[in-house]
Short mmCIF file of C-alpha atoms in Angstrom, two decimals:
data_model
loop_
_atom_site.label_atom_id
_atom_site.label_comp_id
_atom_site.label_asym_id
_atom_site.label_seq_id
_atom_site.Cartn_x
_atom_site.Cartn_y
_atom_site.Cartn_z
CA ASP A 79 -4.82 15.59 -13.00
CA ALA A 80 -3.94 12.92 -10.32
CA ASP A 81 -5.54 13.13 -7.05
CA VAL A 82 -2.26 12.32 -5.37
CA THR A 83 0.84 13.78 -6.87
CA GLN A 84 4.34 12.95 -6.03
CA THR A 85 7.55 14.75 -6.89
CA PRO A 86 10.13 13.90 -8.14
CA ARG A 87 9.01 10.72 -9.94
CA ASN A 88 12.67 9.51 -10.17
CA ARG A 89 15.84 10.79 -8.38
CA ILE A 90 19.44 9.54 -8.40
CA THR A 91 21.63 10.96 -5.60
CA LYS A 92 24.75 10.24 -3.71
CA THR A 93 25.39 8.92 -0.20
CA GLY A 94 25.18 11.68 2.30
CA LYS A 95 23.00 13.96 0.42
CA ARG A 96 19.71 15.38 1.77
CA ILE A 97 16.65 14.50 -0.21
CA MET A 98 13.06 15.66 0.04
CA LEU A 99 10.21 13.75 -1.62
CA GLU A 100 7.07 15.80 -1.95
CA CYS A 101 3.46 14.75 -1.95
CA SER A 102 0.32 16.76 -2.55
CA GLN A 103 -3.37 15.72 -2.75
CA THR A 104 -6.56 17.12 -3.97
CA LYS A 105 -8.86 14.62 -2.39
CA GLY A 106 -9.34 16.70 0.72
CA HIS A 107 -8.24 13.88 3.01
CA ASP A 108 -6.90 14.53 6.43
CA ARG A 109 -4.81 11.41 6.67
CA MET A 110 -1.51 11.03 4.74
CA TYR A 111 1.05 8.31 4.71
CA TRP A 112 4.51 7.44 3.30
CA TYR A 113 5.32 3.96 2.45
CA ARG A 114 8.43 2.41 1.18
CA GLN A 115 8.41 -0.53 -1.38
CA ASP A 116 11.35 -3.05 -1.82
CA PRO A 117 11.28 -6.10 -4.01
CA GLY A 118 9.85 -9.09 -2.13
CA LEU A 119 9.05 -6.91 0.99
CA GLY A 120 5.69 -5.45 0.04
CA LEU A 121 5.02 -1.95 1.46
CA ARG A 122 6.33 -0.81 4.73
CA LEU A 123 4.90 2.29 6.56
CA ILE A 124 7.57 5.01 7.40
CA TYR A 125 5.51 7.81 8.67
CA TYR A 126 1.73 8.88 8.76
CA SER A 127 -0.18 11.96 9.81
CA PHE A 128 -3.80 12.21 10.65
CA ASP A 129 -4.00 16.10 10.76
CA VAL A 130 -1.67 18.94 10.15
CA LYS A 131 -0.41 19.05 13.62
CA ASP A 132 -0.06 15.14 13.95
CA ILE A 133 3.03 13.03 13.01
CA ASN A 134 3.49 9.39 13.81
CA LYS A 135 6.19 7.04 13.34
CA GLY A 136 5.59 3.85 11.26
CA GLU A 137 7.46 0.62 11.09
CA ILE A 138 10.68 1.92 9.61
CA SER A 139 11.06 5.70 10.53
CA ASP A 140 14.81 5.64 11.25
CA GLY A 141 16.81 7.72 8.86
CA TYR A 142 13.62 9.55 7.63
CA SER A 143 11.62 12.65 8.79
CA VAL A 144 8.42 14.26 7.56
CA SER A 145 6.67 17.57 7.55
CA ARG A 146 2.99 18.09 7.19
CA GLN A 147 2.91 21.70 5.76
CA ALA A 148 -0.83 21.94 5.07
CA GLN A 149 -3.70 19.45 4.92
CA ALA A 150 -2.82 18.87 1.15
CA LYS A 151 0.95 18.47 1.57
CA PHE A 152 3.16 15.87 3.15
CA SER A 153 6.88 15.62 2.49
CA LEU A 154 9.42 13.01 3.24
CA SER A 155 13.04 13.84 4.00
CA LEU A 156 16.23 11.75 4.00
CA GLU A 157 18.58 13.83 5.93
CA SER A 158 21.72 11.80 4.75
CA ALA A 159 20.87 9.30 2.16
CA ILE A 160 22.44 5.96 2.30
CA PRO A 161 22.34 3.21 -0.44
CA ASN A 162 19.94 0.94 1.50
CA GLN A 163 17.26 3.73 1.12
CA THR A 164 17.18 2.98 -2.59
CA ALA A 165 13.52 1.98 -3.00
CA LEU A 166 10.14 3.06 -4.47
CA TYR A 167 8.42 5.42 -2.20
CA PHE A 168 4.66 5.96 -2.16
CA CYS A 169 2.45 8.69 -0.73
CA ALA A 170 -1.06 7.74 0.15
CA THR A 171 -4.13 9.38 1.64
CA SER A 172 -7.22 8.27 3.37
CA ALA A 173 -10.34 9.80 4.56
CA GLN A 174 -10.91 10.38 8.31
CA GLY A 175 -13.36 8.35 10.38
CA GLU A 176 -14.59 4.78 10.56
CA GLY A 177 -15.29 4.68 6.84
CA THR A 178 -13.45 2.26 4.76
CA GLY A 179 -9.91 3.11 5.44
CA GLU A 180 -9.19 2.82 1.72
CA LEU A 181 -5.87 4.37 0.71
CA PHE A 182 -5.34 6.35 -2.54
CA PHE A 183 -1.84 6.13 -3.86
CA GLY A 184 0.45 8.49 -5.82
CA GLU A 185 2.36 7.03 -8.61
CA GLY A 186 5.57 6.64 -6.68
CA SER A 187 8.98 8.24 -6.36
CA ARG A 188 11.90 5.97 -7.43
CA LEU A 189 14.87 6.93 -5.29
CA THR A 190 18.40 5.60 -6.09
CA VAL A 191 21.22 6.29 -3.71
CA LEU A 192 24.70 5.55 -5.10
CA SER B 94 7.28 -6.59 10.14
CA GLN B 95 4.47 -7.39 7.66
CA GLN B 96 1.15 -8.30 9.10
CA GLY B 97 0.06 -10.27 6.07
CA GLU B 98 1.83 -13.06 4.17
CA GLU B 99 0.66 -13.93 0.76
CA ASP B 100 0.64 -17.14 -1.03
CA PRO B 101 1.76 -17.97 -3.67
CA GLN B 102 4.51 -15.39 -4.30
CA ALA B 103 4.10 -15.77 -8.00
CA LEU B 104 1.15 -17.30 -10.04
CA SER B 105 1.05 -17.78 -13.82
CA ILE B 106 -2.10 -18.95 -15.57
CA GLN B 107 -3.80 -18.80 -18.87
CA GLU B 108 -6.46 -16.33 -19.92
CA GLY B 109 -9.80 -17.55 -18.94
CA GLU B 110 -8.65 -19.48 -16.01
CA ASN B 111 -9.45 -18.54 -12.27
CA ALA B 112 -6.67 -17.11 -10.10
CA THR B 113 -6.70 -17.61 -6.33
CA MET B 114 -4.42 -15.77 -4.06
CA ASN B 115 -4.36 -16.19 -0.27
CA CYS B 116 -3.34 -13.87 2.58
CA SER B 117 -2.68 -14.90 6.14
CA TYR B 118 -2.39 -12.30 9.01
CA LYS B 119 -1.34 -12.38 12.69
CA THR B 120 -3.46 -10.08 14.78
CA SER B 121 -7.24 -8.97 15.14
CA ILE B 122 -8.49 -6.70 12.28
CA ASN B 123 -11.05 -4.31 11.64
CA ASN B 124 -11.02 -4.92 8.03
CA LEU B 125 -8.92 -6.52 5.23
CA GLN B 126 -8.37 -4.99 1.86
CA TRP B 127 -6.83 -6.08 -1.38
CA TYR B 128 -4.99 -3.76 -3.68
CA ARG B 129 -3.61 -4.17 -7.14
CA GLN B 130 -0.30 -2.78 -8.56
CA ASN B 131 0.59 -2.58 -12.22
CA SER B 132 4.29 -2.71 -12.80
CA GLY B 133 6.06 0.37 -11.37
CA ARG B 134 2.71 2.09 -10.69
CA GLY B 135 0.81 3.07 -7.58
CA LEU B 136 -1.39 0.74 -5.88
CA VAL B 137 -5.13 0.78 -6.54
CA HIS B 138 -7.87 -0.41 -4.03
CA LEU B 139 -9.91 -3.45 -5.23
CA ILE B 140 -12.18 -4.53 -2.42
CA LEU B 141 -12.62 -4.27 1.32
CA ILE B 142 -14.09 -6.98 3.58
CA ARG B 143 -14.91 -6.14 7.19
CA SER B 144 -14.13 -8.49 10.10
CA ASN B 145 -17.82 -9.38 10.48
CA GLU B 146 -18.18 -10.32 6.80
CA ARG B 147 -17.30 -13.77 5.36
CA GLU B 148 -17.54 -13.07 1.64
CA LYS B 149 -17.68 -10.28 -0.84
CA HIS B 150 -18.08 -9.89 -4.50
CA SER B 151 -17.22 -7.19 -6.90
CA GLY B 152 -17.43 -7.96 -10.52
CA ARG B 153 -15.08 -10.78 -11.27
CA LEU B 154 -13.61 -10.55 -7.78
CA ARG B 155 -14.50 -12.65 -4.88
CA VAL B 156 -12.99 -12.25 -1.52
CA THR B 157 -13.47 -14.50 1.50
CA LEU B 158 -12.40 -14.03 5.13
CA ASP B 159 -12.02 -16.49 7.88
CA THR B 160 -11.22 -14.66 11.04
CA SER B 161 -10.82 -17.94 13.04
CA LYS B 162 -7.95 -18.82 10.74
CA LYS B 163 -6.73 -15.22 10.23
CA SER B 164 -6.80 -15.72 6.45
CA SER B 165 -8.43 -14.32 3.31
CA SER B 166 -8.55 -15.36 -0.34
CA LEU B 167 -8.90 -13.25 -3.50
CA LEU B 168 -10.40 -15.03 -6.45
CA ILE B 169 -10.35 -13.56 -9.89
CA THR B 170 -12.59 -15.36 -12.14
CA ALA B 171 -12.32 -15.73 -16.03
CA SER B 172 -8.69 -13.96 -15.94
CA ARG B 173 -7.72 -11.70 -18.74
CA ALA B 174 -4.23 -10.61 -19.80
CA ALA B 175 -4.98 -7.17 -18.40
CA ASP B 176 -5.15 -8.73 -14.92
CA THR B 177 -1.42 -9.18 -14.95
CA ALA B 178 -0.24 -7.29 -11.98
CA SER B 179 0.86 -7.74 -8.25
CA TYR B 180 -1.97 -8.11 -5.68
CA PHE B 181 -1.50 -7.07 -2.09
CA CYS B 182 -3.61 -7.73 0.97
CA ALA B 183 -3.60 -5.06 3.62
CA THR B 184 -4.99 -5.28 7.20
CA ARG B 185 -6.31 -2.59 9.28
CA GLY B 186 -6.08 -2.90 13.05
CA PRO B 187 -9.25 -2.91 15.38
CA SER B 188 -8.45 0.52 16.76
CA ASN B 189 -9.49 2.63 13.88
CA THR B 190 -5.91 4.01 13.71
CA GLY B 191 -6.19 4.21 9.97
CA LYS B 192 -2.88 2.48 9.44
CA LEU B 193 -2.86 -0.41 6.84
CA ILE B 194 -0.20 -3.13 7.07
CA PHE B 195 0.64 -4.67 3.68
CA GLY B 196 1.76 -8.28 2.92
CA GLN B 197 4.50 -9.00 0.53
CA GLY B 198 2.19 -9.55 -2.49
CA THR B 199 1.39 -12.13 -5.22
CA THR B 200 2.71 -11.51 -8.71
CA LEU B 201 -0.01 -12.72 -11.18
CA GLN B 202 0.83 -13.32 -14.93
CA VAL B 203 -2.02 -14.16 -17.12
CA LYS B 204 -0.92 -15.43 -20.51
CA PRO B 205 -3.10 -14.56 -23.61
#
């Protein structure tokens, strides 16, 4: 089984709908992240969490919210989806501390907003 | 805005040749990392170089870092068709925030 699991892997929705993308991990990491990938723009950080009670905005948090329900779970919500939120979304984890800061990624959730 | 900018955006070479990708960044860093992404898949960590290191090797990968120029390069030697992927640099700031900021990536095609 994958260490970082994202659901759903693919989702097509309509403008105005509420969407939740879920991420769960078995790596025991404290830190979790949500990134968005658009062609030619690389990855941009949406939100990140260093602990269950810690939530931080990234570069592009407008239109998104997150919930850290447990150490292993971090969900991303689009309250009212719009077409320019069509993208590939990645959840990632990393270990706490000075360490490497290496990120471990899920396989992505492809979201299409019509 | 992205911290890193990568050059070239796309690279096509023959199997057996070396591939060099460059990354420039704007602010001070704790470390710089390179990731690989196969088409439509999640990113996979390749190698990390700390701000006090100048060169690092891992198998066929060689990474250099020049903090005075705020730039890094990734060299893949003796490339294989299986190396075809997108490669991203990512920088981690000096404050140990844990955030990584990614560049736009270089798409590498290795022709058999």
